[in-house]
Rosetta silent file (secondary structure, phi, psi, omega in degrees, C-alpha in Angstrom):
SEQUENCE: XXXXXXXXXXXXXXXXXXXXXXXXXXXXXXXXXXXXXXXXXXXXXXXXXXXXXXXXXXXXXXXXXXXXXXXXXXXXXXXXXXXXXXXXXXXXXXXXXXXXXXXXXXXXXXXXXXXXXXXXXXXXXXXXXXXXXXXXXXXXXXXXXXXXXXX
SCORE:     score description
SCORE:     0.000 S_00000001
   1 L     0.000  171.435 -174.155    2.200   16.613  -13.240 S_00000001
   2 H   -67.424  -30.038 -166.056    1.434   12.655  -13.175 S_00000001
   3 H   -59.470  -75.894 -155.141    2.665   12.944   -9.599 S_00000001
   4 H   -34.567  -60.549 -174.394   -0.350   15.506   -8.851 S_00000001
   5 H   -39.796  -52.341  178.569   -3.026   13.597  -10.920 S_00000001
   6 H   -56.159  -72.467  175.008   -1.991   10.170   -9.007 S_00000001
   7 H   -45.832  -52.740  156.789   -2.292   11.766   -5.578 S_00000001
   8 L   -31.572  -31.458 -148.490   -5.803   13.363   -6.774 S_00000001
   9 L    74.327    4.820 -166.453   -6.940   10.031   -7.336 S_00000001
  10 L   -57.231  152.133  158.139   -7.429   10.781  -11.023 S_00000001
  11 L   -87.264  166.394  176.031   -7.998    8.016  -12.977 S_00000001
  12 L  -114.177   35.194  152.266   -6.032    6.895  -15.249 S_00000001
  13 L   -53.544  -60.311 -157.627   -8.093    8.054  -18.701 S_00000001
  14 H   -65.261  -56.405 -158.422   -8.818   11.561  -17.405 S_00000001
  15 H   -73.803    0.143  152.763   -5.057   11.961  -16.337 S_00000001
  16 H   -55.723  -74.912 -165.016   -4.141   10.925  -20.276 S_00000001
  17 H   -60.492  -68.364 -176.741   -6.403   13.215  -21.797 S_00000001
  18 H   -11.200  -56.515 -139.815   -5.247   15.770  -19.022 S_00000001
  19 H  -101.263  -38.196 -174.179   -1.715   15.260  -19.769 S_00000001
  20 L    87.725   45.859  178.935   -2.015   14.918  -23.896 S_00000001
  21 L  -148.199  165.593  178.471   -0.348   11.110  -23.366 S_00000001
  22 L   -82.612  124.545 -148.135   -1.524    7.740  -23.731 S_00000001
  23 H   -53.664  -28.771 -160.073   -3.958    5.987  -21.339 S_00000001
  24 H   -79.731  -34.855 -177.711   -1.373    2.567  -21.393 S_00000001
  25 H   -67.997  -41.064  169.299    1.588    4.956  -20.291 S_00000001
  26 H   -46.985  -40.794 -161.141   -0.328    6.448  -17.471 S_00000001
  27 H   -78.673  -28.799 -164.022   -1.735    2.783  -16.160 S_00000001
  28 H  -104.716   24.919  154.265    2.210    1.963  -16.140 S_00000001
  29 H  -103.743  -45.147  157.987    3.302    4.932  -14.362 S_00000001
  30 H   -60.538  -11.080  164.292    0.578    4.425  -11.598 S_00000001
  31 H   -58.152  -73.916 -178.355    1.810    0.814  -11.896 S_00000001
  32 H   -40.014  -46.680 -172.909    5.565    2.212  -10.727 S_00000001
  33 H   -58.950  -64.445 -156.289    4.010    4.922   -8.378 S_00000001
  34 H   -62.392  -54.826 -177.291    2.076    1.601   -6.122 S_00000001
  35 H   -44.670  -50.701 -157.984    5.381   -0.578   -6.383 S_00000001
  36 H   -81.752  -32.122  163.240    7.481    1.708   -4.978 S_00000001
  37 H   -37.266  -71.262  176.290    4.721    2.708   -2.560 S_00000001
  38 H   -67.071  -15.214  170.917    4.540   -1.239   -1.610 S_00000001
  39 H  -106.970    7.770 -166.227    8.474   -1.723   -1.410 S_00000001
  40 H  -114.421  -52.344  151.655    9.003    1.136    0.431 S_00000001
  41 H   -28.855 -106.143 -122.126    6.390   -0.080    2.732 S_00000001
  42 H   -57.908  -43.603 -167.441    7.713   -3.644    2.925 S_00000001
  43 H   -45.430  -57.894 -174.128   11.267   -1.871    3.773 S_00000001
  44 H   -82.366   83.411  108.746    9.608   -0.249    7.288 S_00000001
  45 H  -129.224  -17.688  171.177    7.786   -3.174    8.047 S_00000001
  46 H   -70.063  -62.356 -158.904   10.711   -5.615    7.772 S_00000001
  47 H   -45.821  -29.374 -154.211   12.513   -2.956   10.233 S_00000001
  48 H   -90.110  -55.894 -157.835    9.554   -2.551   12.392 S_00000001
  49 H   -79.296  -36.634  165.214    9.384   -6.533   12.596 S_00000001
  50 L   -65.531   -0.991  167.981   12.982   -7.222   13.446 S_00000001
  51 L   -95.340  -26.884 -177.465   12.657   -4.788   16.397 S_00000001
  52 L  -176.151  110.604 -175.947    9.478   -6.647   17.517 S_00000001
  53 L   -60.362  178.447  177.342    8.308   -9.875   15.752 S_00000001
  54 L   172.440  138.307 -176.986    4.289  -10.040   15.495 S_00000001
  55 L   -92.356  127.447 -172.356    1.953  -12.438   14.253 S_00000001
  56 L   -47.946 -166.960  165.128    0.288  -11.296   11.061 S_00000001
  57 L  -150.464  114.331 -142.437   -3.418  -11.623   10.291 S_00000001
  58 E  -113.210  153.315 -167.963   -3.872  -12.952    7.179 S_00000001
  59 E  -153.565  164.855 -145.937   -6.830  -11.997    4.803 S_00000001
  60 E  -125.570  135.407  145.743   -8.014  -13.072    1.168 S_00000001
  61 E  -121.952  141.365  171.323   -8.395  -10.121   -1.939 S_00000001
  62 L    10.095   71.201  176.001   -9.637  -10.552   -4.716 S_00000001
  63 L    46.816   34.748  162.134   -7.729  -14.147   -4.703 S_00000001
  64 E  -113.710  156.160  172.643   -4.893  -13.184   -3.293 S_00000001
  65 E  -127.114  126.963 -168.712   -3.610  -14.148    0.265 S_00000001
  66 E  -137.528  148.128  170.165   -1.757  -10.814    2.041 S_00000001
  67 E  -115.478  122.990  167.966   -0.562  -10.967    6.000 S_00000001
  68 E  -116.667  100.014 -126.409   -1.163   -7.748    7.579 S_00000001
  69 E  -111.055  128.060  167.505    0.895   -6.548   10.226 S_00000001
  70 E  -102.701  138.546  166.675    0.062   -2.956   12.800 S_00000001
  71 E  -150.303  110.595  172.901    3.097   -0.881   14.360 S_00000001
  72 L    49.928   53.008 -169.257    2.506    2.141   15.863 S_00000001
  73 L    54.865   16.999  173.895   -1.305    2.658   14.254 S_00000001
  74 E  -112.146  153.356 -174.251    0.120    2.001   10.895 S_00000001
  75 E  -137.267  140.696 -138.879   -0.954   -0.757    9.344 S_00000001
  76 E  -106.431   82.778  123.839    1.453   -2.995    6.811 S_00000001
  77 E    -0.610  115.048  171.146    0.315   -5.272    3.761 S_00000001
  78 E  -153.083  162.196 -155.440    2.842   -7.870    2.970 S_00000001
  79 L   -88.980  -25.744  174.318    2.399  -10.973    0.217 S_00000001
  80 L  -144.645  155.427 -164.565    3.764  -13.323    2.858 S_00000001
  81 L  -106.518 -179.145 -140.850    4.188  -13.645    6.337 S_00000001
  82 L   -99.947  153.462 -163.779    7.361  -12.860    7.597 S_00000001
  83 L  -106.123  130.401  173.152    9.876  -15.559    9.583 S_00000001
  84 L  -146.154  123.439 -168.195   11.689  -15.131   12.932 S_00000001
  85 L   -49.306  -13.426  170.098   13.642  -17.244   15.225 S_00000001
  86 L  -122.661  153.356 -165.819   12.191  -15.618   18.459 S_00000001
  87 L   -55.465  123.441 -166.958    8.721  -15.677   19.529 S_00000001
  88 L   -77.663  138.808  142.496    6.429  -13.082   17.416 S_00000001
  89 L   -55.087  137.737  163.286    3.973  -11.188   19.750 S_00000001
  90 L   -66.523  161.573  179.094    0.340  -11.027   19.132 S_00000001
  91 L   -87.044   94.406  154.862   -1.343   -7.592   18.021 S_00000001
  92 L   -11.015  158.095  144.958   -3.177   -5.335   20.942 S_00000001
  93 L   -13.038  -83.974 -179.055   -6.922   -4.561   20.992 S_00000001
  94 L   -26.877  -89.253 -149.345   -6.153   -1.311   19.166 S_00000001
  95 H   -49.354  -43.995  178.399   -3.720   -2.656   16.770 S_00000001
  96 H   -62.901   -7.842 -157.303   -6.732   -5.510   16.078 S_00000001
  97 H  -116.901  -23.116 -176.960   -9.205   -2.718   15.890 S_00000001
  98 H   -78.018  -54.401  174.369   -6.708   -0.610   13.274 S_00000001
  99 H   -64.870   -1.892  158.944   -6.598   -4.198   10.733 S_00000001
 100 H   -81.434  -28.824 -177.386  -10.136   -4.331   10.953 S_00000001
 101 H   -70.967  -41.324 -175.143  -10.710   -0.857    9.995 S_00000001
 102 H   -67.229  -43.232 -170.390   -8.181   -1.161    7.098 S_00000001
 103 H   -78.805    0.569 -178.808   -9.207   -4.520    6.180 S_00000001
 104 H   -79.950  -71.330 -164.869  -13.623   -2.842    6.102 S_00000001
 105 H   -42.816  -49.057  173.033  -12.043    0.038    3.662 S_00000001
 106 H   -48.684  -61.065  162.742  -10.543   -2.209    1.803 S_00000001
 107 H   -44.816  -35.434  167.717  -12.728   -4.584    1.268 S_00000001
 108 H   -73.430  -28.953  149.089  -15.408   -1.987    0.016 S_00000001
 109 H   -49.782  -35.490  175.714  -12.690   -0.769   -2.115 S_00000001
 110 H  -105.798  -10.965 -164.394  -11.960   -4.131   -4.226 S_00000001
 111 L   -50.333  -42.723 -160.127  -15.603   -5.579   -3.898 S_00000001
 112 L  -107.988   27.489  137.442  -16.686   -4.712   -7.557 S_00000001
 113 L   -61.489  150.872 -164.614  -13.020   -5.054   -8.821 S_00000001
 114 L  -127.637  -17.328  178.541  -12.589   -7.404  -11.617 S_00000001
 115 L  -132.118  117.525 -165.834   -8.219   -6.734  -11.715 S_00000001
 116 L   -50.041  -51.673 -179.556   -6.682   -9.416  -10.153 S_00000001
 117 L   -15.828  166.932 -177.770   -3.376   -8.196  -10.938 S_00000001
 118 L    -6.588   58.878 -170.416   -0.833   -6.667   -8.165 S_00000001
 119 L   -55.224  -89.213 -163.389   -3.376   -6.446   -5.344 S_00000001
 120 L   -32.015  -12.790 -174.701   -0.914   -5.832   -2.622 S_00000001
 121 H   -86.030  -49.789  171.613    0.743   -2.886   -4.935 S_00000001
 122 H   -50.433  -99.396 -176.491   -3.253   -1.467   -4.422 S_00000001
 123 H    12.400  -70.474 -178.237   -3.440   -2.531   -1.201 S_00000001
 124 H   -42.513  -45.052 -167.060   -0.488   -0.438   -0.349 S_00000001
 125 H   -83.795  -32.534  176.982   -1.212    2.419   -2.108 S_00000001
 126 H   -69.365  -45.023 -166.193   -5.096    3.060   -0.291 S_00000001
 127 H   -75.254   -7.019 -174.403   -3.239    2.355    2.898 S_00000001
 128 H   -59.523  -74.791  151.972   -0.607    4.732    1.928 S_00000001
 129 H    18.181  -73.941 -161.538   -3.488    7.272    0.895 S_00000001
 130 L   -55.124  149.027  172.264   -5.392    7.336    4.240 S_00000001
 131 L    90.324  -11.751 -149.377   -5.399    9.998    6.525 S_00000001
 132 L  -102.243  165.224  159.459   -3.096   11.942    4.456 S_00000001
 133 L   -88.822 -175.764 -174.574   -3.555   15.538    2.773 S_00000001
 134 H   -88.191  -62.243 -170.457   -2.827   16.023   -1.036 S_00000001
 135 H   -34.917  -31.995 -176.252    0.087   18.012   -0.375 S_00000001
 136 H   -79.780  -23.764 -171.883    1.810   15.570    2.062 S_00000001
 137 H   -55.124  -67.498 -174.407    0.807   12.309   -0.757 S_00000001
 138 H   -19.955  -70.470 -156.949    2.545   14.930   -3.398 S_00000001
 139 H   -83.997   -7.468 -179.349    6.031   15.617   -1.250 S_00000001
 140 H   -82.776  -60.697 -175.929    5.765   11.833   -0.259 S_00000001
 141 H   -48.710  -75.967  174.154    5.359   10.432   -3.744 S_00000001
 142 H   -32.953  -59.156 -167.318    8.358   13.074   -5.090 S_00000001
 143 H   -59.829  -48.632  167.251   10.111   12.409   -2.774 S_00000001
 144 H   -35.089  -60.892 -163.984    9.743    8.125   -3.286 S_00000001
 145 H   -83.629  -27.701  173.383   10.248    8.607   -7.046 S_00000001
 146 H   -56.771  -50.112 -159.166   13.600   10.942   -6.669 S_00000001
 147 L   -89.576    5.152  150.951   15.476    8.530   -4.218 S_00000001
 148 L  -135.250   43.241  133.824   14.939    5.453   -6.716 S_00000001
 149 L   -59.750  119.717  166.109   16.455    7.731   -9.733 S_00000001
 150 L   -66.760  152.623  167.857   19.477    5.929  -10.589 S_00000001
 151 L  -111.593    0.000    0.000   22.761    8.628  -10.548 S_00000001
């Protein structure tokens, strides 16, 4: 399935030919997979931040400006940073030493990109990525694209 290929990392040419479909429908179904990836993110990180405000750390991609936020060793991408009437807490050692790690991988990850387009929808999607097996990306992903089927 598209799911599987996407979680593989396939790109998406191979998962076209793979599939018997067209390379432009693939790029805009791995468009949809990182959006939902990146709003489903932004959802736990507003939640995370109205239980305990924190001051982002803001970082440049490929000409973009993203504020990145750590909670509980995960670490949160967001296109702006986020506003709160009581005083936002600084980031821990750790938590500074988890956005540095994210923001190295990254960075080696976009250096020879050339598309500007929906960084933070990337962004989202590597940090989704790490750490994970294919099976849990699979049942994650399924799961993401069933619960924003309209009924």
């Amino acid at each position: 399935s598209v799911i599987a290929y996407f979680c593989a990392d396939v790109e998406s040419s191979k998962a076209a030919v793979l599939l018997g479909d067209r390379q432009n429908n693939i790029i805009c179904i791995y468009g949809d997979f990182r959006k939902k990836i990146y709003e489903q993110q932004q959802k736990l990180l507003q939640e995370k931040f109205e239980q305990t405000p924190k001051m982002p750390s803001s970082r440049e991609y490929l000409r973009t400006n993203v504020w990145l936020y750590c909670y509980s060793k995960q670490v949160f991408v967001s296109t702006h940073a986020l506003q709160t009437k009581s005083e936002a807490k600084i980031h821990t050692k750790k938590e500074i030493a988890q956005i540095k790690l994210i923001n190295c991988l990254l960075r080696r990850r976009f250096e020879k990109s050339s598309n500007f387009s929906y960084v933070e929808h990337r962004m989202a999607e590597h940090i989704w990525r790490k750490d994970k097996k294919f099976s849990d990306l699979v049942q994650d992903l399924t799961k993401l694209v069933e619960n924003a089927l309209p009924l």
